[in-house]
Short mmCIF file of C-alpha atoms and ligand atoms in Angstrom, two decimals:
data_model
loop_
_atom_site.label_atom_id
_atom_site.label_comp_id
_atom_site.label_asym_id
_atom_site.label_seq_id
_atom_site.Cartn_x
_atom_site.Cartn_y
_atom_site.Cartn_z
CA UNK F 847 10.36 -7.75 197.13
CA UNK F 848 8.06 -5.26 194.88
CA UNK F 849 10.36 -3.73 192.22
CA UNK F 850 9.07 -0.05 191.20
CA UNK F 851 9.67 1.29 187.70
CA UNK F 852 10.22 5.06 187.93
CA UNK F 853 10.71 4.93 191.74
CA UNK F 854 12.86 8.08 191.42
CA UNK F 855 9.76 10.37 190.00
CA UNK F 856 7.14 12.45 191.86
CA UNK F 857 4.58 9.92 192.25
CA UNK F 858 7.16 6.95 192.48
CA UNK F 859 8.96 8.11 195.40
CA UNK F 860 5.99 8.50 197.46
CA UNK F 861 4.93 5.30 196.63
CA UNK F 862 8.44 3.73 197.51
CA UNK F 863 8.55 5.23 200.86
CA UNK F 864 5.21 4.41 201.84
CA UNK F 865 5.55 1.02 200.93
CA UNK F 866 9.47 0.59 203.28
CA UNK F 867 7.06 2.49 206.02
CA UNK F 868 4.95 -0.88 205.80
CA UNK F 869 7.59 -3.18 205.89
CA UNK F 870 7.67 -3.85 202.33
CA UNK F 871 11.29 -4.70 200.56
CA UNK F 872 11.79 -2.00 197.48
CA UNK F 873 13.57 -2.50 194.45
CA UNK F 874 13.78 0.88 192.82
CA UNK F 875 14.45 1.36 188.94
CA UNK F 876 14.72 4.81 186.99
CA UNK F 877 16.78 5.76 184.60
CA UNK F 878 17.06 9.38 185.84
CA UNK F 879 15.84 11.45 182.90
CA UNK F 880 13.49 12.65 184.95
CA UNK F 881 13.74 11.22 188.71
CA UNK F 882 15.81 12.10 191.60
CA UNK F 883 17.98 10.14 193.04
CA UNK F 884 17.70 12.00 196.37
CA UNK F 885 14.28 11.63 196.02
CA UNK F 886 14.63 7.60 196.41
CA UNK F 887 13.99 6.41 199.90
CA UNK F 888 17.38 4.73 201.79
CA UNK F 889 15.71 1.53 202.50
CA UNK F 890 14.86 0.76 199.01
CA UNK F 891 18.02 -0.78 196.17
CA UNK F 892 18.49 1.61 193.47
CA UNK F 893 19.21 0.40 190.32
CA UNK F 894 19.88 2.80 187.00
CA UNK F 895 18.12 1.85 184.35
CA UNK F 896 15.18 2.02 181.81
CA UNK F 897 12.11 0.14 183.12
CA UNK F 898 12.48 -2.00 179.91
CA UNK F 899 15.70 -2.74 179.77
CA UNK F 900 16.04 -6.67 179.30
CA UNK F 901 19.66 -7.00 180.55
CA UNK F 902 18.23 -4.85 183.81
CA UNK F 903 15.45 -6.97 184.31
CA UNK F 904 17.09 -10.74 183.95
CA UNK F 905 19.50 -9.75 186.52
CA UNK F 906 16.19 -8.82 188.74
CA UNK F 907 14.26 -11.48 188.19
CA UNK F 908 17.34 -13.97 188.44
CA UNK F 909 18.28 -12.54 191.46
CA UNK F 910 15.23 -11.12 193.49
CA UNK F 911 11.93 -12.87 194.81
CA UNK F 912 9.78 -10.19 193.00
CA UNK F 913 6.10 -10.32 194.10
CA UNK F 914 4.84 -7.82 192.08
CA UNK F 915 5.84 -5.24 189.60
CA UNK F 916 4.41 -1.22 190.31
CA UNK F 917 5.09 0.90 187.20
CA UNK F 918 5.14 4.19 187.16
CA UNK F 919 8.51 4.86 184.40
CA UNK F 920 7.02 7.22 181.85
CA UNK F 921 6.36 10.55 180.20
CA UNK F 922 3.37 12.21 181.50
CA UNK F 923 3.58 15.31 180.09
CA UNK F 924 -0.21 16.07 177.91
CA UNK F 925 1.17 19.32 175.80
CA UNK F 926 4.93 17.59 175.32
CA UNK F 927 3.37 14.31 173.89
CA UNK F 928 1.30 16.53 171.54
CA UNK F 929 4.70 18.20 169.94
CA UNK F 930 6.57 15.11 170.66
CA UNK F 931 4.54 12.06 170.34
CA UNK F 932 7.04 9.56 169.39
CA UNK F 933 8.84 9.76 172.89
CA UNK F 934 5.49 9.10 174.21
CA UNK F 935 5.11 5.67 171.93
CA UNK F 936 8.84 4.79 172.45
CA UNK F 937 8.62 5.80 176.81
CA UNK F 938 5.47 4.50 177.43
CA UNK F 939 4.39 2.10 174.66
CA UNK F 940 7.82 0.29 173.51
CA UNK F 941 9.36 0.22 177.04
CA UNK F 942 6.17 -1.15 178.47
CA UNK F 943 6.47 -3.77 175.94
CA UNK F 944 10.05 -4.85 177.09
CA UNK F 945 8.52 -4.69 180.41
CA UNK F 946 5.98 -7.17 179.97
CA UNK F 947 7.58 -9.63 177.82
CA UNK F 948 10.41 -10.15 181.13
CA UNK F 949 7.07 -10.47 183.61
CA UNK F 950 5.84 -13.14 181.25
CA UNK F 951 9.13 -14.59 180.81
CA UNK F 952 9.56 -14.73 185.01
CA UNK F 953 6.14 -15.28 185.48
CA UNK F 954 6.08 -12.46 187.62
CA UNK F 955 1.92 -12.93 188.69
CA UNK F 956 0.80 -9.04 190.14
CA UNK F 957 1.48 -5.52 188.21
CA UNK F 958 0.25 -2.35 188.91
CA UNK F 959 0.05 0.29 186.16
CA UNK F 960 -0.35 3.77 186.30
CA UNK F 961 -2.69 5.06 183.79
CA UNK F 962 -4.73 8.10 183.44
CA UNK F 963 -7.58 10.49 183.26
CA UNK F 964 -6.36 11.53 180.04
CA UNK F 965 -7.76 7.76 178.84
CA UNK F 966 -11.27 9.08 178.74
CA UNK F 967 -10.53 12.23 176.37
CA UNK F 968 -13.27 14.83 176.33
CA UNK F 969 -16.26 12.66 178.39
CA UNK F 970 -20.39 13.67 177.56
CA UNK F 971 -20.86 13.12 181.31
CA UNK F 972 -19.54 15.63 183.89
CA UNK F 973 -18.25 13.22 186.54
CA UNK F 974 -16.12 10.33 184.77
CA UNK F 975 -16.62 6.17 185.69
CA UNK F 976 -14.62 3.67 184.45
CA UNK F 977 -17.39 2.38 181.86
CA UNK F 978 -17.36 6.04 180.02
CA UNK F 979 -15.80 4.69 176.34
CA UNK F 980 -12.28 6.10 176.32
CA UNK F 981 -11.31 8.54 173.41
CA UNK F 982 -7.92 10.01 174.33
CA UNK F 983 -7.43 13.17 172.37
CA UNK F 984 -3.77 13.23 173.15
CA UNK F 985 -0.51 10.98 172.66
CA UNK F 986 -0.10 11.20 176.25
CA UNK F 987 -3.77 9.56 177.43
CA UNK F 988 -3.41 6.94 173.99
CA UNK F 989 0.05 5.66 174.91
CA UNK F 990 -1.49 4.66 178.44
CA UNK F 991 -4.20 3.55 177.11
CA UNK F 992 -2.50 1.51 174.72
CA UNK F 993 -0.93 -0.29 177.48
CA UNK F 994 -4.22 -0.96 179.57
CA UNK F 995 -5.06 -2.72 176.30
CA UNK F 996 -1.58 -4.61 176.60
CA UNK F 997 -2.72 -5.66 180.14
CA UNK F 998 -6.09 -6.56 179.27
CA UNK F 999 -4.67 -8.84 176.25
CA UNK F 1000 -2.11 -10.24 178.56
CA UNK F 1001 -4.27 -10.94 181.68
CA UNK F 1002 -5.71 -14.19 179.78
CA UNK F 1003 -2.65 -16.01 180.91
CA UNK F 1004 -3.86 -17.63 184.22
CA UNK F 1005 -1.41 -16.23 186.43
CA UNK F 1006 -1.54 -12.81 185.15
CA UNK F 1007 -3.31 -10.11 187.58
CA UNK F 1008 -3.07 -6.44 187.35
CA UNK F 1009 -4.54 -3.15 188.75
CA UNK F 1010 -4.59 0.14 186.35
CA UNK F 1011 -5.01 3.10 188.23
CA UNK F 1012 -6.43 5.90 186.14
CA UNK F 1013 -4.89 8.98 188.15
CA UNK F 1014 -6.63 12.21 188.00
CA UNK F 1015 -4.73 15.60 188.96
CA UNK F 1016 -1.77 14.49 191.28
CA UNK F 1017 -0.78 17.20 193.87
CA UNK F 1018 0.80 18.06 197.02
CA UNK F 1019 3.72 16.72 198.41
CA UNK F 1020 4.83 14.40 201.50
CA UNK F 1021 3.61 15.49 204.82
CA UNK F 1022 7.23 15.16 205.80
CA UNK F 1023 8.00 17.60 203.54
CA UNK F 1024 11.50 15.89 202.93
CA UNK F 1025 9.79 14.51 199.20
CA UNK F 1026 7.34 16.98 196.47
CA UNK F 1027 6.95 17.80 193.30
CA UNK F 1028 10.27 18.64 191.03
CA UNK F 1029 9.96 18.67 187.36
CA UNK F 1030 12.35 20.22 184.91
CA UNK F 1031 10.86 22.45 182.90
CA UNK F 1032 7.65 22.68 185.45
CA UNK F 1033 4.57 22.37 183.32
CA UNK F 1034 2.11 21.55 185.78
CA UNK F 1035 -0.40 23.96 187.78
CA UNK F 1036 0.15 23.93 191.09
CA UNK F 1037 3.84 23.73 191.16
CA UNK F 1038 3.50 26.69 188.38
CA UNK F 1039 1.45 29.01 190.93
CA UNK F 1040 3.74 28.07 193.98
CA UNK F 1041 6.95 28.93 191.97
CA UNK F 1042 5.15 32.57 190.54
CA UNK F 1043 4.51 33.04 194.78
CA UNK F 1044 7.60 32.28 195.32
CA UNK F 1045 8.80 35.19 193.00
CA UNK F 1046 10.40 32.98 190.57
CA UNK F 1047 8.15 33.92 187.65
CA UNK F 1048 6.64 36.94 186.83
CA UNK F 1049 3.36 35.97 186.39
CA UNK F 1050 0.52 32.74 186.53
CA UNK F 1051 -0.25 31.88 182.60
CA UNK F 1052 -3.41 30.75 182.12
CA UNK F 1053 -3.94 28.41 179.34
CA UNK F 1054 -7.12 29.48 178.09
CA UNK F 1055 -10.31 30.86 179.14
CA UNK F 1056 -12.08 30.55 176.46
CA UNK F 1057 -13.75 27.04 177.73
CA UNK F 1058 -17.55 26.20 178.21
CA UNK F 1059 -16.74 26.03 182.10
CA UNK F 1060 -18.36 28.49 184.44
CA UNK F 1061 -15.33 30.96 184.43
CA UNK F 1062 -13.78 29.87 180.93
CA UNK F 1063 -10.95 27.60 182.27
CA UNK F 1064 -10.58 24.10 182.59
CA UNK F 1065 -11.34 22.10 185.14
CA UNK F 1066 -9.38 19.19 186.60
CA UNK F 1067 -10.22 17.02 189.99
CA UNK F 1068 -6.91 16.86 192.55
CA UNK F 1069 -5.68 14.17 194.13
CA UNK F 1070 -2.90 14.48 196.66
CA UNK F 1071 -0.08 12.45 196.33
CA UNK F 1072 -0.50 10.26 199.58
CA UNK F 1073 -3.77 9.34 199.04
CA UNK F 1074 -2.57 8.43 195.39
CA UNK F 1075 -0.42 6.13 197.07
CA UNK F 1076 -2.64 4.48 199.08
CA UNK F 1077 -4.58 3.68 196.79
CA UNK F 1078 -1.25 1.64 195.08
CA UNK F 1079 -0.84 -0.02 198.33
CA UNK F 1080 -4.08 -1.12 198.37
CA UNK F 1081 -4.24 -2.53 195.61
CA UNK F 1082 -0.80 -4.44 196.13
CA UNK F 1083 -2.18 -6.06 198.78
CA UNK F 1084 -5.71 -6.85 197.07
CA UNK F 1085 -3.74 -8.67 194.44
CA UNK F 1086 -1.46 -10.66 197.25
CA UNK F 1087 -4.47 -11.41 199.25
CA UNK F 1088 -6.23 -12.82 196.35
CA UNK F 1089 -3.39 -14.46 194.28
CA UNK F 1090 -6.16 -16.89 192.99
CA UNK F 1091 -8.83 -14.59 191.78
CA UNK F 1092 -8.78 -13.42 188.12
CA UNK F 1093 -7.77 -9.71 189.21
CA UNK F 1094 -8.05 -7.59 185.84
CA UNK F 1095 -9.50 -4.24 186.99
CA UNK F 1096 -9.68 -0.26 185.86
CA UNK F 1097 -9.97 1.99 189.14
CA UNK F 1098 -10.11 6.03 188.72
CA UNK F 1099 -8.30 7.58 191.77
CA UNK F 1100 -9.80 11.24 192.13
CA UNK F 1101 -11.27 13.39 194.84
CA UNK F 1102 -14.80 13.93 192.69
CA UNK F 1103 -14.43 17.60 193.09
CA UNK F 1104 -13.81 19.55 190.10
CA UNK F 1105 -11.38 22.79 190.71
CA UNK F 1106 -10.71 25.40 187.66
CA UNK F 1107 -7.95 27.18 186.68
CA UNK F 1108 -8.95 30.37 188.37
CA UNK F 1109 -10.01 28.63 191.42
CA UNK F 1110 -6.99 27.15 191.94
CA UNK F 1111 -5.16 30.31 191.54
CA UNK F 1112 -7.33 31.69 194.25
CA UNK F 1113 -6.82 29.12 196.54
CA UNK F 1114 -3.49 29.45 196.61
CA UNK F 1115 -3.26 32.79 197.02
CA UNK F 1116 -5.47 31.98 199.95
CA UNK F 1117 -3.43 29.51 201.32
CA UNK F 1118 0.15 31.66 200.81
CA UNK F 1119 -1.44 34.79 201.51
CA UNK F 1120 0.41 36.24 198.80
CA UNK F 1121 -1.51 37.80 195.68
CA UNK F 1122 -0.73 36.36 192.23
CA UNK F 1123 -0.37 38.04 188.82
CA UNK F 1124 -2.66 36.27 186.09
CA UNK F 1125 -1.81 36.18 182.46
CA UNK F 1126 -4.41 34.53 179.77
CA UNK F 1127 -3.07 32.79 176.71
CA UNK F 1128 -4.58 30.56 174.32
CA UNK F 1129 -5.27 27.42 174.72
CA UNK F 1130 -2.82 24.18 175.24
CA UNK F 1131 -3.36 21.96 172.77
CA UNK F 1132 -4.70 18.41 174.26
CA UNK F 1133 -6.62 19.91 177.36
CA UNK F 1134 -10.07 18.52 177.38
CA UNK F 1135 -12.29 21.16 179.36
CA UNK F 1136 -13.45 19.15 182.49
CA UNK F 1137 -12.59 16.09 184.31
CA UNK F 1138 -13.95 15.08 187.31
CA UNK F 1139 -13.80 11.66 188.28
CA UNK F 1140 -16.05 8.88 190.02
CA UNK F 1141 -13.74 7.06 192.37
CA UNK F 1142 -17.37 4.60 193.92
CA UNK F 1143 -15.60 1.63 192.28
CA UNK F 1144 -12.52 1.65 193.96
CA UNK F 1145 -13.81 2.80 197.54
CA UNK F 1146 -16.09 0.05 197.00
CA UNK F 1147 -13.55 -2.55 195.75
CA UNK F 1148 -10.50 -2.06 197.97
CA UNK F 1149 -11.95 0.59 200.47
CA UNK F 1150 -9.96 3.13 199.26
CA UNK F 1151 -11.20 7.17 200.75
CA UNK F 1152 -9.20 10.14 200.33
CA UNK F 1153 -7.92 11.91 203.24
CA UNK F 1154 -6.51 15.20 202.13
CA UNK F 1155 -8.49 18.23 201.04
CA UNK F 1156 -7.59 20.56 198.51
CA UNK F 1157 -6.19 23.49 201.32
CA UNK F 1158 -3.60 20.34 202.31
CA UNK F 1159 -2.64 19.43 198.86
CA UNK F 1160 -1.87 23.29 198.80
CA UNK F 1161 -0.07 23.44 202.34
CA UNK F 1162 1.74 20.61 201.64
CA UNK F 1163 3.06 21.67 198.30
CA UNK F 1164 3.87 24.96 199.51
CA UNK F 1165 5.62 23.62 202.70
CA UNK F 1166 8.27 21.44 200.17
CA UNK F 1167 8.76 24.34 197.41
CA UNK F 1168 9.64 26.61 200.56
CA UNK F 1169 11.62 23.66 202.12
CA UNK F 1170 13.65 23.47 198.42
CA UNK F 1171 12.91 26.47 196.47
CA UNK F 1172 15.57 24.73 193.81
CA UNK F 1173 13.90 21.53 194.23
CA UNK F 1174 16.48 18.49 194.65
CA UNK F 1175 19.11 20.39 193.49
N1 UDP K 1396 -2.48 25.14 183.36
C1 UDP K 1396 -2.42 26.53 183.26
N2 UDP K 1396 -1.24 27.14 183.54
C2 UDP K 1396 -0.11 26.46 183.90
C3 UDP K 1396 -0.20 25.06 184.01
C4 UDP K 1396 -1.39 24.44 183.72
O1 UDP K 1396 -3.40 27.18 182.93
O2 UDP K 1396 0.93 27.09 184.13
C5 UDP K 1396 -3.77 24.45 183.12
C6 UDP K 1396 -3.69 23.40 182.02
O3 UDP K 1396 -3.88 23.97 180.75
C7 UDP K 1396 -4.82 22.46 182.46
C8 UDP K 1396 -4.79 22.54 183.98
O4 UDP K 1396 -4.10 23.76 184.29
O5 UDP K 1396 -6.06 22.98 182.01
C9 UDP K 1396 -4.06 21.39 184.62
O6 UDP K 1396 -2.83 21.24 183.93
P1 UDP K 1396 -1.65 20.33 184.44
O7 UDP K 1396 -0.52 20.48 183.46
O8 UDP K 1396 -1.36 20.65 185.88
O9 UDP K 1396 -2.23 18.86 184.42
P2 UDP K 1396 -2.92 18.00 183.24
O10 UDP K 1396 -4.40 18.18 183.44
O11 UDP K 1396 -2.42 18.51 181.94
O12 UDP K 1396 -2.46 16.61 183.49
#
């Protein structure tokens, strides 16, 4: 059984599902704040909850087989942990905490973490590797980096092996279109184009254009959200296939392509065939102006490759926002 922290989120529910598409038992907790129930695939137990919640988790590990522990339950919102960054210590750091003392006490021996781009801060090189020092200029990308440092601390203990996946810009939505992208208040770009298309907003706001980029707006590498999860699965099974190797490892997950602000906007319009309305404001405070990653270590170390191209991150996306304009609701 692989329990999942925040199985009920965007990135979580994709994960969940493709994992019961393998054959793998789920054990799904969220604590709803921000998941979907609905989103939660059938075959996986549901359990409400928050991911450190030490009642929750004796009556898991008491009662469950748990292989390994996947956890995505946190905030992951860069401009909302600059106004608010004690919910970003208490969601991310504190509960991660809780989280990790249970594993130790169960001796649970595989976890896979979710970290981030935002780790690395505003890098001197234009496309990112895992060795770039990491100088988070936001509570979001320090939290998670906090916890990496957690991991690395903890990973001494012999039986102790995790994976931190430092996500880049995660887009699109299932090719089933059943599962996407639902966030309440939307902050993110894509989603924030796609609803404007839709006719739900008046207009795209830019946050700033004022950047040393080639057209003044920052520049992020997408990932879709399958090949996102892929990458989790492989690295589930890299830790169960080598449950007596030291595993301790950093991978970036990004496409290596770098797309701006403006760029997106035109792809989309391109893919909806619908024209968008563009507003500039000032900047967002805690956007670093380019990040681009270098994914060679983890195509090399678990033969990881992304399959979906920018246009399908787009179709998709626009396929489940047409499919459920309110979202789950
Ligand atoms: N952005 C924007 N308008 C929006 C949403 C986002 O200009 O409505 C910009 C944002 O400032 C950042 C980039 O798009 O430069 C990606 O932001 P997003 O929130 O999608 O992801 P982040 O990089 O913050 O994780």
């Amino acid at each position: 059984m692989i329990l999942v922290t925040g199985g009920a989120g965007y990135i979580g529910s994709h994960v969940v599902r493709d994992l019961a598409d393998r054959g793998y038992s789920v054990l799904v907790i969220d604590n709803l704040t921000t998941g979907h129930i609905e989103a939660v695939d059938k075959r996986a137990i549901f359990l409400q909850g928050d991911a450190g919640d030490p009642k929750l988790l004796d009556g898991i590990f008491k009662t469950y087989s748990i292989q390994a522990v996947m956890h995505f339950a946190a905030s992951c919102l860069v401009g909302e942990s600059v106004v608010n960054p004690l919910k970003y210590y208490q969601n991310n750091v504190v509960e991660t905490v809780r989280l990790l003392q249970k594993i130790n006490q169960y001796q649970i021996k595989h976890f896979i973490f979710s970290s981030t781009c935002a780790t690395y801060g505003i890098p001197n090189q234009s496309t990112i590797d895992e060795k770039l020092p990491t100088h988070p200029i936001n509570p979001y990308g320090k939290s998670k980096l906090m916890i990496e440092t957690m991991l690395n601390s903890i990973s001494d203990r012999d039986d102790f092996n995790f994976i931190a996946l430092r996500y880049f810009n995660v887009a699109g939505a299932h090719p089933s279109g059943e599962i996407g992208e639902d966030h309440t208040p939307e902050t993110h770009l894509i989603p924030n184009i796609l609803r404007h298309l839709q006719g739900k907003s008046a207009c795209i706001e830019i946050h700033g254009n004022d950047y040393a980029t080639p057209d003044g707006t920052c520049i992020r590498d997408y990932i879709h959200v399958t090949d996102l999860s892929t990458g989790h699965i492989l690295a589930l099974e890299f830790l169960l296939k080598n449950q007596h190797k030291k595993t301790a490892e950093i991978f970036n997950l990004g496409n290596e392509r770098g797309v701006s602000v403006l760029e997106m906007i035109h792809l989309c319009e391109q893919v909806t065939n619908i024209k968008a309305t563009v507003n500039i404001q000032p900047r967002r405070k805690g956007d670093p102006p380019r990040l681009v990653a270098s994914s060679k270590k983890v195509r090399e170390a678990l033969g990881w490759m992304p399959k979906f191209d920018i246009h399908t991150m787009i179709q998709t996306a626009w396929n489940w926002h047409r499919n459920y304009p309110d979202g789950y609701k």
